[in-house]
């Protein structure tokens, strides 16, 4: 493997275990946006302690959220998720087509308005207590060691639909910010599209798509770039289920375990 080989990581679900922050932020935004809702929540979850207690007291709701989160991507998609969990008796979508079809029934402008509120709520929580906020999203165990090893053989990059401030804050907290040059971190403000991210990385680095390894925990992201010819991996430690694992194998993607990550490029790791 040469220094011109690149690993592009998604962020949430690959580097950061952000499920608890996503759950809290999505709920806090939703109850403000939709005052008449069915969720057992009267006021915002404004600390990590309250969030974990709420998840413990309402495991069914948290589990339904975990099952549906692989089907969305942008902040607006949390509005679709929470509306489904709020209004549907079947627990929300179980397939991508169902989720996409339901999202199309919701007003586009309302989705966009919720998306802006989602980021505003997250920023409020960050400013109120940055330490508490960051502590709600630990790095996946073993990832930092893998990054240090991989940096010896690869150029490292990030393609994410998260905001840059949050990404930098978390990478600094994890102690791995120096491994990702600023120009290699592409966030939601660059583009919401992982395809745009990868095309930009190829152009700026002057490498073929076949030299790019793309690791994401969401199947829809991998499918969206498959035709580019990048090497695609579904992170099994992220927010996906056996449903996505089976579909990923049909697409020809590698199912990657976290303990295999550090060996990427050594011939000891599954390869596309």
PDB file of C-alpha atoms in Angstrom:
ATOM      1  CA  UNK A   1       0.000   0.000   0.000  1.00  0.00           C
ATOM      2  CA  UNK A   2       1.445   3.385  -1.024  1.00  0.00           C
ATOM      3  CA  UNK A   3       1.180   6.770   0.606  1.00  0.00           C
ATOM      4  CA  UNK A   4      -1.231   7.705  -2.177  1.00  0.00           C
ATOM      5  CA  UNK A   5      -3.802   5.229  -0.945  1.00  0.00           C
ATOM      6  CA  UNK A   6      -6.551   6.989   0.967  1.00  0.00           C
ATOM      7  CA  UNK A   7      -9.000   5.871   3.635  1.00  0.00           C
ATOM      8  CA  UNK A   8     -12.118   8.025   3.859  1.00  0.00           C
ATOM      9  CA  UNK A   9     -14.103   7.582   7.059  1.00  0.00           C
ATOM     10  CA  UNK A  10     -17.672   8.542   7.710  1.00  0.00           C
ATOM     11  CA  UNK A  11     -17.888  10.130  11.164  1.00  0.00           C
ATOM     12  CA  UNK A  12     -21.012   9.254  13.152  1.00  0.00           C
ATOM     13  CA  UNK A  13     -21.253   5.500  13.475  1.00  0.00           C
ATOM     14  CA  UNK A  14     -17.688   4.901  12.306  1.00  0.00           C
ATOM     15  CA  UNK A  15     -15.486   7.132  14.461  1.00  0.00           C
ATOM     16  CA  UNK A  16     -18.001   8.454  16.973  1.00  0.00           C
ATOM     17  CA  UNK A  17     -20.624   6.466  18.846  1.00  0.00           C
ATOM     18  CA  UNK A  18     -23.114   9.285  18.461  1.00  0.00           C
ATOM     19  CA  UNK A  19     -26.365   7.355  18.894  1.00  0.00           C
ATOM     20  CA  UNK A  20     -27.119   8.956  22.276  1.00  0.00           C
ATOM     21  CA  UNK A  21     -26.499  12.506  21.049  1.00  0.00           C
ATOM     22  CA  UNK A  22     -28.572  11.876  17.921  1.00  0.00           C
ATOM     23  CA  UNK A  23     -31.432  10.497  20.022  1.00  0.00           C
ATOM     24  CA  UNK A  24     -31.325  13.401  22.474  1.00  0.00           C
ATOM     25  CA  UNK A  25     -30.953  16.144  19.865  1.00  0.00           C
ATOM     26  CA  UNK A  26     -33.622  14.701  17.579  1.00  0.00           C
ATOM     27  CA  UNK A  27     -36.091  14.372  20.460  1.00  0.00           C
ATOM     28  CA  UNK A  28     -35.355  17.803  21.923  1.00  0.00           C
ATOM     29  CA  UNK A  29     -35.833  19.409  18.509  1.00  0.00           C
ATOM     30  CA  UNK A  30     -38.986  17.422  17.798  1.00  0.00           C
ATOM     31  CA  UNK A  31     -40.835  18.229  21.029  1.00  0.00           C
ATOM     32  CA  UNK A  32     -40.086  21.899  20.450  1.00  0.00           C
ATOM     33  CA  UNK A  33     -41.166  21.636  16.814  1.00  0.00           C
ATOM     34  CA  UNK A  34     -44.248  19.472  17.446  1.00  0.00           C
ATOM     35  CA  UNK A  35     -45.638  20.444  20.891  1.00  0.00           C
ATOM     36  CA  UNK A  36     -48.536  17.965  20.594  1.00  0.00           C
ATOM     37  CA  UNK A  37     -46.667  14.680  20.410  1.00  0.00           C
ATOM     38  CA  UNK A  38     -47.023  11.202  21.896  1.00  0.00           C
ATOM     39  CA  UNK A  39     -43.528  10.830  23.340  1.00  0.00           C
ATOM     40  CA  UNK A  40     -43.191  10.407  27.135  1.00  0.00           C
ATOM     41  CA  UNK A  41     -41.155  13.581  27.403  1.00  0.00           C
ATOM     42  CA  UNK A  42     -42.406  16.849  28.872  1.00  0.00           C
ATOM     43  CA  UNK A  43     -39.199  18.877  28.651  1.00  0.00           C
ATOM     44  CA  UNK A  44     -35.790  18.712  26.965  1.00  0.00           C
ATOM     45  CA  UNK A  45     -33.070  16.251  27.866  1.00  0.00           C
ATOM     46  CA  UNK A  46     -30.441  18.845  28.740  1.00  0.00           C
ATOM     47  CA  UNK A  47     -27.754  16.646  30.306  1.00  0.00           C
ATOM     48  CA  UNK A  48     -26.159  13.333  29.462  1.00  0.00           C
ATOM     49  CA  UNK A  49     -27.378  11.913  32.784  1.00  0.00           C
ATOM     50  CA  UNK A  50     -31.003  12.719  31.901  1.00  0.00           C
ATOM     51  CA  UNK A  51     -30.513  11.201  28.451  1.00  0.00           C
ATOM     52  CA  UNK A  52     -29.179   7.897  29.725  1.00  0.00           C
ATOM     53  CA  UNK A  53     -31.930   7.713  32.359  1.00  0.00           C
ATOM     54  CA  UNK A  54     -34.604   8.378  29.728  1.00  0.00           C
ATOM     55  CA  UNK A  55     -33.173   5.622  27.492  1.00  0.00           C
ATOM     56  CA  UNK A  56     -33.208   3.231  30.440  1.00  0.00           C
ATOM     57  CA  UNK A  57     -36.787   4.093  31.374  1.00  0.00           C
ATOM     58  CA  UNK A  58     -38.045   3.883  27.775  1.00  0.00           C
ATOM     59  CA  UNK A  59     -36.005   1.107  26.134  1.00  0.00           C
ATOM     60  CA  UNK A  60     -38.659   0.354  23.518  1.00  0.00           C
ATOM     61  CA  UNK A  61     -38.512   3.888  22.110  1.00  0.00           C
ATOM     62  CA  UNK A  62     -34.713   3.890  22.074  1.00  0.00           C
ATOM     63  CA  UNK A  63     -34.602   0.484  20.374  1.00  0.00           C
ATOM     64  CA  UNK A  64     -37.087   1.635  17.708  1.00  0.00           C
ATOM     65  CA  UNK A  65     -34.911   4.697  17.105  1.00  0.00           C
ATOM     66  CA  UNK A  66     -31.835   2.483  16.747  1.00  0.00           C
ATOM     67  CA  UNK A  67     -33.608   0.319  14.164  1.00  0.00           C
ATOM     68  CA  UNK A  68     -34.717   3.242  12.031  1.00  0.00           C
ATOM     69  CA  UNK A  69     -31.584   5.404  12.143  1.00  0.00           C
ATOM     70  CA  UNK A  70     -29.701   3.487   9.396  1.00  0.00           C
ATOM     71  CA  UNK A  71     -32.370   4.567   6.913  1.00  0.00           C
ATOM     72  CA  UNK A  72     -31.676   8.306   7.199  1.00  0.00           C
ATOM     73  CA  UNK A  73     -28.738  10.619   6.717  1.00  0.00           C
ATOM     74  CA  UNK A  74     -29.348  14.360   7.032  1.00  0.00           C
ATOM     75  CA  UNK A  75     -30.706  16.370   9.958  1.00  0.00           C
ATOM     76  CA  UNK A  76     -34.022  16.659   8.094  1.00  0.00           C
ATOM     77  CA  UNK A  77     -34.302  12.880   8.131  1.00  0.00           C
ATOM     78  CA  UNK A  78     -34.643  12.894  11.902  1.00  0.00           C
ATOM     79  CA  UNK A  79     -37.949  14.678  11.389  1.00  0.00           C
ATOM     80  CA  UNK A  80     -39.128  11.760   9.251  1.00  0.00           C
ATOM     81  CA  UNK A  81     -37.863   9.261  11.838  1.00  0.00           C
ATOM     82  CA  UNK A  82     -39.467  10.960  14.813  1.00  0.00           C
ATOM     83  CA  UNK A  83     -42.732  11.589  12.945  1.00  0.00           C
ATOM     84  CA  UNK A  84     -42.939   7.899  12.087  1.00  0.00           C
ATOM     85  CA  UNK A  85     -42.229   6.888  15.681  1.00  0.00           C
ATOM     86  CA  UNK A  86     -44.713   9.473  16.926  1.00  0.00           C
ATOM     87  CA  UNK A  87     -47.606   8.761  14.567  1.00  0.00           C
ATOM     88  CA  UNK A  88     -47.281   5.174  13.330  1.00  0.00           C
ATOM     89  CA  UNK A  89     -48.258   2.140  15.382  1.00  0.00           C
ATOM     90  CA  UNK A  90     -45.878  -0.218  13.538  1.00  0.00           C
ATOM     91  CA  UNK A  91     -42.748   1.256  15.109  1.00  0.00           C
ATOM     92  CA  UNK A  92     -41.535   3.035  11.982  1.00  0.00           C
ATOM     93  CA  UNK A  93     -40.028   1.944   8.696  1.00  0.00           C
ATOM     94  CA  UNK A  94     -38.214  -1.350   8.345  1.00  0.00           C
ATOM     95  CA  UNK A  95     -37.062  -0.898   4.745  1.00  0.00           C
ATOM     96  CA  UNK A  96     -35.382   1.951   2.887  1.00  0.00           C
ATOM     97  CA  UNK A  97     -38.175   2.224   0.313  1.00  0.00           C
ATOM     98  CA  UNK A  98     -40.780   2.599   3.073  1.00  0.00           C
ATOM     99  CA  UNK A  99     -38.750   5.339   4.767  1.00  0.00           C
ATOM    100  CA  UNK A 100     -38.121   7.210   1.520  1.00  0.00           C
ATOM    101  CA  UNK A 101     -41.777   7.015   0.498  1.00  0.00           C
ATOM    102  CA  UNK A 102     -42.937   8.294   3.886  1.00  0.00           C
ATOM    103  CA  UNK A 103     -40.464  11.200   3.782  1.00  0.00           C
ATOM    104  CA  UNK A 104     -42.007  12.291   0.477  1.00  0.00           C
ATOM    105  CA  UNK A 105     -45.372  12.719   2.207  1.00  0.00           C
ATOM    106  CA  UNK A 106     -43.951  15.328   4.587  1.00  0.00           C
ATOM    107  CA  UNK A 107     -43.714  18.983   3.491  1.00  0.00           C
ATOM    108  CA  UNK A 108     -40.225  19.764   2.208  1.00  0.00           C
ATOM    109  CA  UNK A 109     -40.140  23.192   3.812  1.00  0.00           C
ATOM    110  CA  UNK A 110     -41.140  21.738   7.166  1.00  0.00           C
ATOM    111  CA  UNK A 111     -38.394  19.143   6.923  1.00  0.00           C
ATOM    112  CA  UNK A 112     -35.867  21.872   6.170  1.00  0.00           C
ATOM    113  CA  UNK A 113     -37.118  23.987   9.081  1.00  0.00           C
ATOM    114  CA  UNK A 114     -36.714  21.039  11.438  1.00  0.00           C
ATOM    115  CA  UNK A 115     -33.212  20.419  10.085  1.00  0.00           C
ATOM    116  CA  UNK A 116     -32.193  23.976  10.985  1.00  0.00           C
ATOM    117  CA  UNK A 117     -33.724  23.586  14.441  1.00  0.00           C
ATOM    118  CA  UNK A 118     -31.846  20.304  14.947  1.00  0.00           C
ATOM    119  CA  UNK A 119     -28.498  22.069  14.517  1.00  0.00           C
ATOM    120  CA  UNK A 120     -29.612  24.994  16.657  1.00  0.00           C
ATOM    121  CA  UNK A 121     -30.530  22.609  19.496  1.00  0.00           C
ATOM    122  CA  UNK A 122     -27.203  20.806  19.159  1.00  0.00           C
ATOM    123  CA  UNK A 123     -25.325  24.121  19.297  1.00  0.00           C
ATOM    124  CA  UNK A 124     -27.234  25.106  22.432  1.00  0.00           C
ATOM    125  CA  UNK A 125     -26.179  21.882  24.136  1.00  0.00           C
ATOM    126  CA  UNK A 126     -22.566  22.337  23.015  1.00  0.00           C
ATOM    127  CA  UNK A 127     -22.376  25.877  24.367  1.00  0.00           C
ATOM    128  CA  UNK A 128     -24.135  25.032  27.636  1.00  0.00           C
ATOM    129  CA  UNK A 129     -21.632  22.329  28.610  1.00  0.00           C
ATOM    130  CA  UNK A 130     -19.064  21.279  25.971  1.00  0.00           C
ATOM    131  CA  UNK A 131     -17.556  18.615  28.244  1.00  0.00           C
ATOM    132  CA  UNK A 132     -20.906  16.990  28.974  1.00  0.00           C
ATOM    133  CA  UNK A 133     -21.864  17.169  25.298  1.00  0.00           C
ATOM    134  CA  UNK A 134     -18.634  15.565  24.081  1.00  0.00           C
ATOM    135  CA  UNK A 135     -18.857  12.896  26.771  1.00  0.00           C
ATOM    136  CA  UNK A 136     -22.137  11.697  25.304  1.00  0.00           C
ATOM    137  CA  UNK A 137     -20.321  10.644  22.118  1.00  0.00           C
ATOM    138  CA  UNK A 138     -17.312   8.449  22.901  1.00  0.00           C
ATOM    139  CA  UNK A 139     -14.985   7.220  20.203  1.00  0.00           C
ATOM    140  CA  UNK A 140     -15.537   3.554  19.400  1.00  0.00           C
ATOM    141  CA  UNK A 141     -13.140   1.415  21.482  1.00  0.00           C
ATOM    142  CA  UNK A 142     -10.000   0.563  19.532  1.00  0.00           C
ATOM    143  CA  UNK A 143     -10.543   3.154  16.807  1.00  0.00           C
ATOM    144  CA  UNK A 144      -7.840   5.577  17.982  1.00  0.00           C
ATOM    145  CA  UNK A 145      -5.212   2.822  17.997  1.00  0.00           C
ATOM    146  CA  UNK A 146      -6.315   1.754  14.517  1.00  0.00           C
ATOM    147  CA  UNK A 147      -5.982   5.345  13.232  1.00  0.00           C
ATOM    148  CA  UNK A 148      -2.437   5.632  14.518  1.00  0.00           C
ATOM    149  CA  UNK A 149      -1.521   2.394  12.744  1.00  0.00           C
ATOM    150  CA  UNK A 150      -3.326   3.244   9.513  1.00  0.00           C
ATOM    151  CA  UNK A 151      -1.726   6.710   9.328  1.00  0.00           C
ATOM    152  CA  UNK A 152       1.598   4.979   8.649  1.00  0.00           C
ATOM    153  CA  UNK A 153       0.226   3.485   5.413  1.00  0.00           C
ATOM    154  CA  UNK A 154      -2.608   5.734   4.257  1.00  0.00           C
ATOM    155  CA  UNK A 155      -3.687   9.317   3.815  1.00  0.00           C
ATOM    156  CA  UNK A 156      -6.673   9.719   6.153  1.00  0.00           C
ATOM    157  CA  UNK A 157      -9.799  11.733   5.396  1.00  0.00           C
ATOM    158  CA  UNK A 158     -13.335  12.236   6.677  1.00  0.00           C
ATOM    159  CA  UNK A 159     -16.555  12.622   4.681  1.00  0.00           C
ATOM    160  CA  UNK A 160     -19.477  13.513   6.907  1.00  0.00           C
ATOM    161  CA  UNK A 161     -22.889  15.143   6.968  1.00  0.00           C
ATOM    162  CA  UNK A 162     -22.016  16.519  10.425  1.00  0.00           C
ATOM    163  CA  UNK A 163     -20.936  20.127  11.022  1.00  0.00           C
ATOM    164  CA  UNK A 164     -17.219  20.926  11.080  1.00  0.00           C
ATOM    165  CA  UNK A 165     -17.206  22.477  14.563  1.00  0.00           C
ATOM    166  CA  UNK A 166     -18.603  19.301  16.125  1.00  0.00           C
ATOM    167  CA  UNK A 167     -16.200  17.070  14.185  1.00  0.00           C
ATOM    168  CA  UNK A 168     -13.130  19.079  15.224  1.00  0.00           C
ATOM    169  CA  UNK A 169     -14.250  19.239  18.847  1.00  0.00           C
ATOM    170  CA  UNK A 170     -14.757  15.492  18.996  1.00  0.00           C
ATOM    171  CA  UNK A 171     -11.533  14.594  17.159  1.00  0.00           C
ATOM    172  CA  UNK A 172      -9.639  16.823  19.600  1.00  0.00           C
ATOM    173  CA  UNK A 173     -11.362  15.128  22.529  1.00  0.00           C
ATOM    174  CA  UNK A 174     -10.409  11.717  21.113  1.00  0.00           C
ATOM    175  CA  UNK A 175      -6.783  12.825  20.648  1.00  0.00           C
ATOM    176  CA  UNK A 176      -6.692  12.077  16.909  1.00  0.00           C
ATOM    177  CA  UNK A 177      -7.251  15.491  15.292  1.00  0.00           C
ATOM    178  CA  UNK A 178      -3.611  15.704  14.052  1.00  0.00           C
ATOM    179  CA  UNK A 179      -4.099  12.600  11.885  1.00  0.00           C
ATOM    180  CA  UNK A 180      -6.682  14.401   9.731  1.00  0.00           C
ATOM    181  CA  UNK A 181      -5.364  17.469   7.857  1.00  0.00           C
ATOM    182  CA  UNK A 182      -7.995  20.244   7.722  1.00  0.00           C
ATOM    183  CA  UNK A 183      -8.334  19.984   3.941  1.00  0.00           C
ATOM    184  CA  UNK A 184      -9.153  16.279   4.332  1.00  0.00           C
ATOM    185  CA  UNK A 185     -12.206  16.873   6.527  1.00  0.00           C
ATOM    186  CA  UNK A 186     -15.261  17.446   4.339  1.00  0.00           C
ATOM    187  CA  UNK A 187     -18.445  18.269   6.235  1.00  0.00           C
ATOM    188  CA  UNK A 188     -22.099  19.068   5.564  1.00  0.00           C
ATOM    189  CA  UNK A 189     -21.284  22.611   4.488  1.00  0.00           C
ATOM    190  CA  UNK A 190     -19.035  21.317   1.711  1.00  0.00           C
ATOM    191  CA  UNK A 191     -21.793  18.965   0.563  1.00  0.00           C
ATOM    192  CA  UNK A 192     -24.451  16.663   1.988  1.00  0.00           C
ATOM    193  CA  UNK A 193     -23.390  14.093  -0.632  1.00  0.00           C
ATOM    194  CA  UNK A 194     -20.731  11.482   0.086  1.00  0.00           C
ATOM    195  CA  UNK A 195     -20.326  11.187  -3.668  1.00  0.00           C
ATOM    196  CA  UNK A 196     -19.333  14.862  -3.886  1.00  0.00           C
ATOM    197  CA  UNK A 197     -16.891  14.335  -1.029  1.00  0.00           C
ATOM    198  CA  UNK A 198     -15.160  11.411  -2.721  1.00  0.00           C
ATOM    199  CA  UNK A 199     -15.023  13.103  -6.114  1.00  0.00           C
ATOM    200  CA  UNK A 200     -13.372  16.131  -4.482  1.00  0.00           C
ATOM    201  CA  UNK A 201     -10.818  13.978  -2.658  1.00  0.00           C
ATOM    202  CA  UNK A 202      -9.905  12.169  -5.876  1.00  0.00           C
ATOM    203  CA  UNK A 203      -9.432  15.456  -7.733  1.00  0.00           C
ATOM    204  CA  UNK A 204      -7.398  17.193  -5.047  1.00  0.00           C
ATOM    205  CA  UNK A 205      -5.173  14.187  -4.402  1.00  0.00           C
ATOM    206  CA  UNK A 206      -4.900  13.149  -8.042  1.00  0.00           C
ATOM    207  CA  UNK A 207      -5.444   9.473  -7.301  1.00  0.00           C
ATOM    208  CA  UNK A 208      -7.733   6.980  -9.042  1.00  0.00           C
ATOM    209  CA  UNK A 209     -10.970   6.000  -7.320  1.00  0.00           C
ATOM    210  CA  UNK A 210      -9.565   2.484  -6.982  1.00  0.00           C
ATOM    211  CA  UNK A 211      -7.002   3.820  -4.487  1.00  0.00           C
ATOM    212  CA  UNK A 212      -9.720   5.134  -2.185  1.00  0.00           C
ATOM    213  CA  UNK A 213     -11.113   2.982   0.638  1.00  0.00           C
ATOM    214  CA  UNK A 214     -14.467   4.296   1.868  1.00  0.00           C
ATOM    215  CA  UNK A 215     -15.772   3.148   5.256  1.00  0.00           C
ATOM    216  CA  UNK A 216     -19.341   3.992   6.268  1.00  0.00           C
ATOM    217  CA  UNK A 217     -21.915   2.475   8.588  1.00  0.00           C
ATOM    218  CA  UNK A 218     -24.847   3.358   6.307  1.00  0.00           C
ATOM    219  CA  UNK A 219     -25.603   1.222   3.311  1.00  0.00           C
ATOM    220  CA  UNK A 220     -27.237   4.014   1.319  1.00  0.00           C
ATOM    221  CA  UNK A 221     -23.978   5.977   1.355  1.00  0.00           C
ATOM    222  CA  UNK A 222     -22.014   3.050  -0.030  1.00  0.00           C
ATOM    223  CA  UNK A 223     -24.601   2.377  -2.727  1.00  0.00           C
ATOM    224  CA  UNK A 224     -24.469   6.037  -3.796  1.00  0.00           C
ATOM    225  CA  UNK A 225     -20.752   5.781  -4.658  1.00  0.00           C
ATOM    226  CA  UNK A 226     -20.487   2.174  -5.824  1.00  0.00           C
ATOM    227  CA  UNK A 227     -20.226   3.060  -9.509  1.00  0.00           C
ATOM    228  CA  UNK A 228     -17.219   5.311  -8.853  1.00  0.00           C
ATOM    229  CA  UNK A 229     -15.062   2.243  -8.286  1.00  0.00           C
ATOM    230  CA  UNK A 230     -13.975   3.068  -4.733  1.00  0.00           C
ATOM    231  CA  UNK A 231     -13.398   0.179  -2.346  1.00  0.00           C
ATOM    232  CA  UNK A 232     -16.458   0.111  -0.078  1.00  0.00           C
ATOM    233  CA  UNK A 233     -16.702  -1.252   3.471  1.00  0.00           C
ATOM    234  CA  UNK A 234     -19.734  -1.394   5.778  1.00  0.00           C
ATOM    235  CA  UNK A 235     -18.597  -0.745   9.350  1.00  0.00           C
ATOM    236  CA  UNK A 236     -20.311  -3.462  11.384  1.00  0.00           C
ATOM    237  CA  UNK A 237     -19.623  -1.611  14.631  1.00  0.00           C
ATOM    238  CA  UNK A 238     -21.805   1.276  13.490  1.00  0.00           C
ATOM    239  CA  UNK A 239     -25.523   1.897  13.369  1.00  0.00           C
ATOM    240  CA  UNK A 240     -26.657  -0.940  11.147  1.00  0.00           C
ATOM    241  CA  UNK A 241     -28.379  -4.284  11.541  1.00  0.00           C
ATOM    242  CA  UNK A 242     -28.374  -7.749   9.949  1.00  0.00           C
ATOM    243  CA  UNK A 243     -30.833  -6.231   7.466  1.00  0.00           C
ATOM    244  CA  UNK A 244     -28.081  -3.949   6.135  1.00  0.00           C
ATOM    245  CA  UNK A 245     -25.419  -6.661   6.404  1.00  0.00           C
ATOM    246  CA  UNK A 246     -27.296  -8.951   4.049  1.00  0.00           C
ATOM    247  CA  UNK A 247     -27.956  -6.153   1.548  1.00  0.00           C
ATOM    248  CA  UNK A 248     -24.312  -5.027   1.679  1.00  0.00           C
ATOM    249  CA  UNK A 249     -23.098  -8.505   0.821  1.00  0.00           C
ATOM    250  CA  UNK A 250     -25.457  -8.587  -2.158  1.00  0.00           C
ATOM    251  CA  UNK A 251     -23.922  -5.302  -3.347  1.00  0.00           C
ATOM    252  CA  UNK A 252     -20.423  -6.779  -3.052  1.00  0.00           C
ATOM    253  CA  UNK A 253     -19.317  -4.584  -0.143  1.00  0.00           C
ATOM    254  CA  UNK A 254     -16.999  -5.817   2.596  1.00  0.00           C
ATOM    255  CA  UNK A 255     -18.460  -6.259   6.083  1.00  0.00           C
ATOM    256  CA  UNK A 256     -15.698  -4.811   8.242  1.00  0.00           C
ATOM    257  CA  UNK A 257     -15.236  -5.514  11.949  1.00  0.00           C
ATOM    258  CA  UNK A 258     -13.550  -2.931  14.163  1.00  0.00           C
ATOM    259  CA  UNK A 259     -10.800  -5.336  15.210  1.00  0.00           C
ATOM    260  CA  UNK A 260      -9.957  -5.817  11.509  1.00  0.00           C
ATOM    261  CA  UNK A 261      -9.641  -2.110  10.756  1.00  0.00           C
ATOM    262  CA  UNK A 262      -6.008  -1.680  11.797  1.00  0.00           C
ATOM    263  CA  UNK A 263      -4.949  -4.415   9.369  1.00  0.00           C
ATOM    264  CA  UNK A 264      -6.447  -2.746   6.293  1.00  0.00           C
ATOM    265  CA  UNK A 265      -3.862  -2.851   3.522  1.00  0.00           C
ATOM    266  CA  UNK A 266      -1.786  -5.562   5.164  1.00  0.00           C
ATOM    267  CA  UNK A 267      -3.416  -8.503   3.434  1.00  0.00           C
ATOM    268  CA  UNK A 268      -4.867  -9.601   6.780  1.00  0.00           C
ATOM    269  CA  UNK A 269      -8.169  -7.836   6.280  1.00  0.00           C
ATOM    270  CA  UNK A 270     -11.102  -8.656   3.980  1.00  0.00           C
ATOM    271  CA  UNK A 271     -10.834  -6.742   0.712  1.00  0.00           C
ATOM    272  CA  UNK A 272     -13.294  -5.903  -2.045  1.00  0.00           C
TER     273      UNK A 272
END
